[in-house]
Amino acid sequence: KERIGFDKNAIREKPALWFTNRKVKVDTTRHVIDQNLELAHNVGQASACPSGGAGERAEARPTWNAFVEPIEAKGEIVLLPGAGKPDKIWPYFGELAQRIGPKALVVWGPGEQVLAQATGARMAPPTNLRELAYLLQKAEVVIGGDTGPLHLAAALGTKVIGLYGPTDPRRNGPYGQLERVVDRFRSTKSMESISVEEVVNVLERVTSE
């Protein structure tokens, strides 16, 4: 009888408003994870997630222990060239892979094989979700745009570098690692304006931490 959801200012799928009869107002300037935690708090549910804002790094505690090992992997720099939308794709992964050298490993999903091959880097085999999680957890650093595997890597406690153009990292960035984002949302909103040199500089900083 009671159907709870975001109010009209926070909901992305507007028709969902028709199906809720208790609409909760949240702070839409905060990270999307914090917005969901605020929604849960407003309906009396205790949060199981770390407290604090997205800029504060929480201690990750991965709960998946039975990873499948698709390839021998440890300490690679994992590249994620794919994205759900074309404007989220960074076009310079090939140049970055050359700069990184043998440690570069390209991870790809359905429909992304040609994009992955174009980087010229060593390619991971096709993976299911658990195999993907294994590779991401074993990586030294994961580099990608606003895409699911980047957020999975952050949730598993791996260091990530997010490349953001058309989407706002303050809302959609890798939770707890916003200081490792290269952000163009507040300027060009274009992935092409992110240079290889910029990403290499962030990578050097992250690997030395």
Coordinates of C-alpha atoms in Angstrom, one line a residue:
K1 CA 0.0 0.0 0.0
E2 CA 2.9 2.3 0.6
R3 CA 5.2 2.9 -2.4
I4 CA 8.2 5.2 -1.6
G5 CA 10.5 6.9 -4.1
F6 CA 12.3 10.1 -5.0
D7 CA 10.3 13.3 -5.6
K8 CA 10.1 15.0 -9.0
N9 CA 13.4 16.9 -8.5
A10 CA 15.5 13.7 -7.9
I11 CA 13.8 11.1 -10.0
R12 CA 15.4 10.4 -13.4
E13 CA 12.6 8.3 -14.9
K14 CA 9.6 10.7 -14.5
P15 CA 6.9 8.1 -15.2
A16 CA 8.0 6.3 -12.0
L17 CA 6.3 9.2 -10.1
W18 CA 3.0 7.7 -11.1
F19 CA 3.6 4.6 -9.1
T20 CA 4.8 6.1 -5.8
N21 CA 2.5 7.6 -3.1
R22 CA 5.3 8.8 -0.7
K23 CA 7.8 11.0 -2.4
V24 CA 11.0 11.9 -0.6
K25 CA 13.0 15.0 -1.2
V26 CA 16.8 14.6 -1.2
D27 CA 19.8 16.8 -1.8
T28 CA 20.4 16.5 -5.5
T29 CA 23.7 18.2 -5.4
R30 CA 25.2 15.2 -3.6
H31 CA 26.6 12.0 -5.1
V32 CA 23.9 9.6 -6.4
I33 CA 25.0 7.0 -3.7
D34 CA 24.5 9.6 -1.0
Q35 CA 21.1 10.4 -2.5
N36 CA 20.0 6.8 -2.3
L37 CA 21.3 6.6 1.3
E38 CA 19.3 9.7 2.2
L39 CA 16.2 8.1 0.6
A40 CA 16.8 4.9 2.8
H41 CA 17.3 7.0 5.9
N42 CA 14.1 8.9 5.3
V43 CA 12.1 5.6 5.3
G44 CA 13.7 4.4 8.5
Q45 CA 16.3 2.1 7.1
A46 CA 19.8 2.0 8.6
S47 CA 22.6 2.4 6.1
A48 CA 24.9 -0.6 5.5
C49 CA 27.2 1.6 3.5
P50 CA 30.1 3.7 4.9
S51 CA 29.1 7.1 6.1
G52 CA 30.5 10.3 4.8
G53 CA 30.6 12.1 1.4
A54 CA 31.8 10.8 -1.9
G55 CA 35.1 12.6 -1.4
E56 CA 35.9 10.6 1.7
R57 CA 37.5 7.2 1.0
A58 CA 35.9 4.4 2.9
E59 CA 37.7 1.2 3.7
A60 CA 36.5 -1.2 1.1
R61 CA 35.6 -4.7 2.3
P62 CA 35.0 -6.9 -0.8
T63 CA 32.6 -9.8 0.1
W64 CA 33.2 -12.0 -3.0
N65 CA 35.8 -14.6 -2.1
A66 CA 35.2 -17.2 -4.8
F67 CA 36.6 -15.3 -7.8
V68 CA 37.1 -17.2 -11.0
E69 CA 40.6 -16.6 -12.4
P70 CA 40.2 -16.0 -16.2
I71 CA 43.9 -15.3 -16.6
E72 CA 46.9 -14.8 -14.4
A73 CA 46.5 -11.2 -13.3
K74 CA 48.1 -9.1 -10.6
G75 CA 49.2 -5.5 -10.6
E76 CA 48.1 -4.6 -14.2
I77 CA 46.9 -1.2 -15.2
V78 CA 43.5 -2.1 -16.5
L79 CA 42.0 0.0 -19.2
L80 CA 38.3 0.2 -19.9
P81 CA 37.8 1.7 -23.4
G82 CA 34.1 1.0 -23.6
A83 CA 31.2 3.0 -22.3
G84 CA 27.4 2.8 -22.5
K85 CA 27.1 5.9 -24.7
P86 CA 29.5 7.1 -27.5
D87 CA 30.0 10.5 -25.9
K88 CA 31.5 8.8 -22.8
I89 CA 34.2 7.1 -24.8
W90 CA 37.7 8.5 -24.5
P91 CA 39.5 8.2 -27.9
Y92 CA 43.1 8.1 -26.7
F93 CA 43.3 4.7 -25.0
G94 CA 45.7 3.5 -27.7
E95 CA 48.2 6.2 -26.9
L96 CA 47.8 5.7 -23.2
A97 CA 48.5 2.0 -23.6
Q98 CA 51.7 2.7 -25.5
R99 CA 52.8 5.0 -22.6
I100 CA 52.0 2.4 -20.0
G101 CA 53.7 -0.5 -21.8
P102 CA 53.4 -4.2 -20.9
K103 CA 51.4 -3.6 -17.7
A104 CA 48.4 -2.3 -19.7
L105 CA 45.5 -4.8 -19.9
V106 CA 42.4 -4.0 -21.8
V107 CA 39.1 -5.3 -20.4
W108 CA 36.1 -5.3 -22.6
G109 CA 32.4 -6.3 -22.7
P110 CA 29.8 -7.2 -25.3
G111 CA 30.2 -5.2 -28.5
E112 CA 33.5 -3.7 -27.4
Q113 CA 36.0 -6.2 -28.9
V114 CA 36.9 -4.0 -31.9
L115 CA 37.3 -1.0 -29.6
A116 CA 39.5 -3.0 -27.3
Q117 CA 41.7 -4.3 -30.1
A118 CA 42.2 -0.8 -31.5
T119 CA 44.2 0.1 -28.3
G120 CA 46.9 -2.3 -29.4
A121 CA 47.3 -3.4 -25.7
R122 CA 47.1 -7.0 -24.3
M123 CA 43.5 -8.0 -24.2
A124 CA 41.7 -9.8 -21.4
P125 CA 39.5 -12.7 -22.5
P126 CA 35.7 -12.4 -22.5
T127 CA 34.6 -12.3 -18.9
N128 CA 31.4 -12.9 -17.0
L129 CA 30.7 -10.7 -13.9
R130 CA 32.7 -12.7 -11.4
E131 CA 35.7 -13.0 -13.8
L132 CA 35.5 -9.2 -14.4
A133 CA 35.4 -8.6 -10.7
Y134 CA 38.5 -10.8 -10.3
L135 CA 40.5 -8.8 -12.9
L136 CA 39.4 -5.5 -11.4
Q137 CA 40.3 -6.5 -7.9
K138 CA 43.7 -7.7 -8.9
A139 CA 44.6 -4.5 -10.8
E140 CA 46.9 -1.9 -9.5
V141 CA 44.8 0.9 -11.1
V142 CA 41.7 0.8 -13.3
I143 CA 41.2 3.7 -15.8
G144 CA 37.9 4.3 -17.6
G145 CA 35.1 6.6 -18.2
D146 CA 31.7 6.8 -16.5
T147 CA 30.9 3.1 -16.8
G148 CA 29.8 0.2 -14.7
P149 CA 33.2 -1.6 -14.4
L150 CA 34.8 1.6 -13.1
H151 CA 32.3 1.7 -10.3
L152 CA 32.7 -2.0 -9.6
A153 CA 36.5 -1.6 -9.3
A154 CA 36.0 1.3 -6.8
A155 CA 33.6 -0.8 -4.8
L156 CA 36.1 -3.6 -4.7
G157 CA 38.7 -1.3 -3.2
T158 CA 40.9 -0.9 -6.3
K159 CA 42.4 2.5 -7.1
V160 CA 40.6 4.0 -10.1
I161 CA 41.0 7.0 -12.4
G162 CA 37.8 8.3 -13.8
L163 CA 37.6 10.2 -17.1
Y164 CA 34.5 12.4 -17.1
G165 CA 33.2 14.7 -19.9
P166 CA 29.4 14.7 -20.4
T167 CA 28.5 13.5 -16.9
D168 CA 29.1 15.2 -13.6
P169 CA 31.6 13.3 -11.3
R170 CA 30.1 15.0 -8.3
R171 CA 27.0 12.9 -8.9
N172 CA 28.3 9.9 -10.9
G173 CA 32.0 9.7 -10.0
P174 CA 33.7 6.7 -8.5
Y175 CA 32.5 6.8 -4.9
G176 CA 35.3 7.7 -2.4
Q177 CA 37.8 8.5 -5.1
L178 CA 36.7 11.8 -6.6
E179 CA 40.1 13.3 -6.2
R180 CA 41.3 10.8 -8.9
V181 CA 38.9 12.1 -11.6
V182 CA 39.9 14.0 -14.7
D183 CA 36.9 16.3 -15.0
R184 CA 35.7 18.2 -18.1
F185 CA 32.0 18.4 -17.0
R186 CA 32.5 22.0 -15.8
S187 CA 34.3 23.1 -19.0
T188 CA 34.2 21.4 -22.4
K189 CA 32.0 18.4 -21.5
S190 CA 34.1 16.6 -24.1
M191 CA 36.1 13.5 -23.6
E192 CA 38.4 14.5 -26.5
S193 CA 39.6 17.5 -24.4
I194 CA 41.2 15.1 -21.9
S195 CA 44.9 14.7 -22.9
V196 CA 47.0 11.6 -22.6
E197 CA 49.6 13.6 -20.7
E198 CA 47.0 14.6 -18.1
V199 CA 46.0 11.0 -17.5
V200 CA 49.6 9.8 -17.3
N201 CA 50.3 12.5 -14.7
V202 CA 47.3 11.3 -12.6
L203 CA 48.4 7.7 -13.0
E204 CA 51.9 8.5 -11.8
R205 CA 50.5 10.2 -8.7
V206 CA 48.0 7.4 -8.0
T207 CA 50.6 4.6 -8.3
S208 CA 53.0 6.5 -5.9
E209 CA 50.3 6.8 -3.2

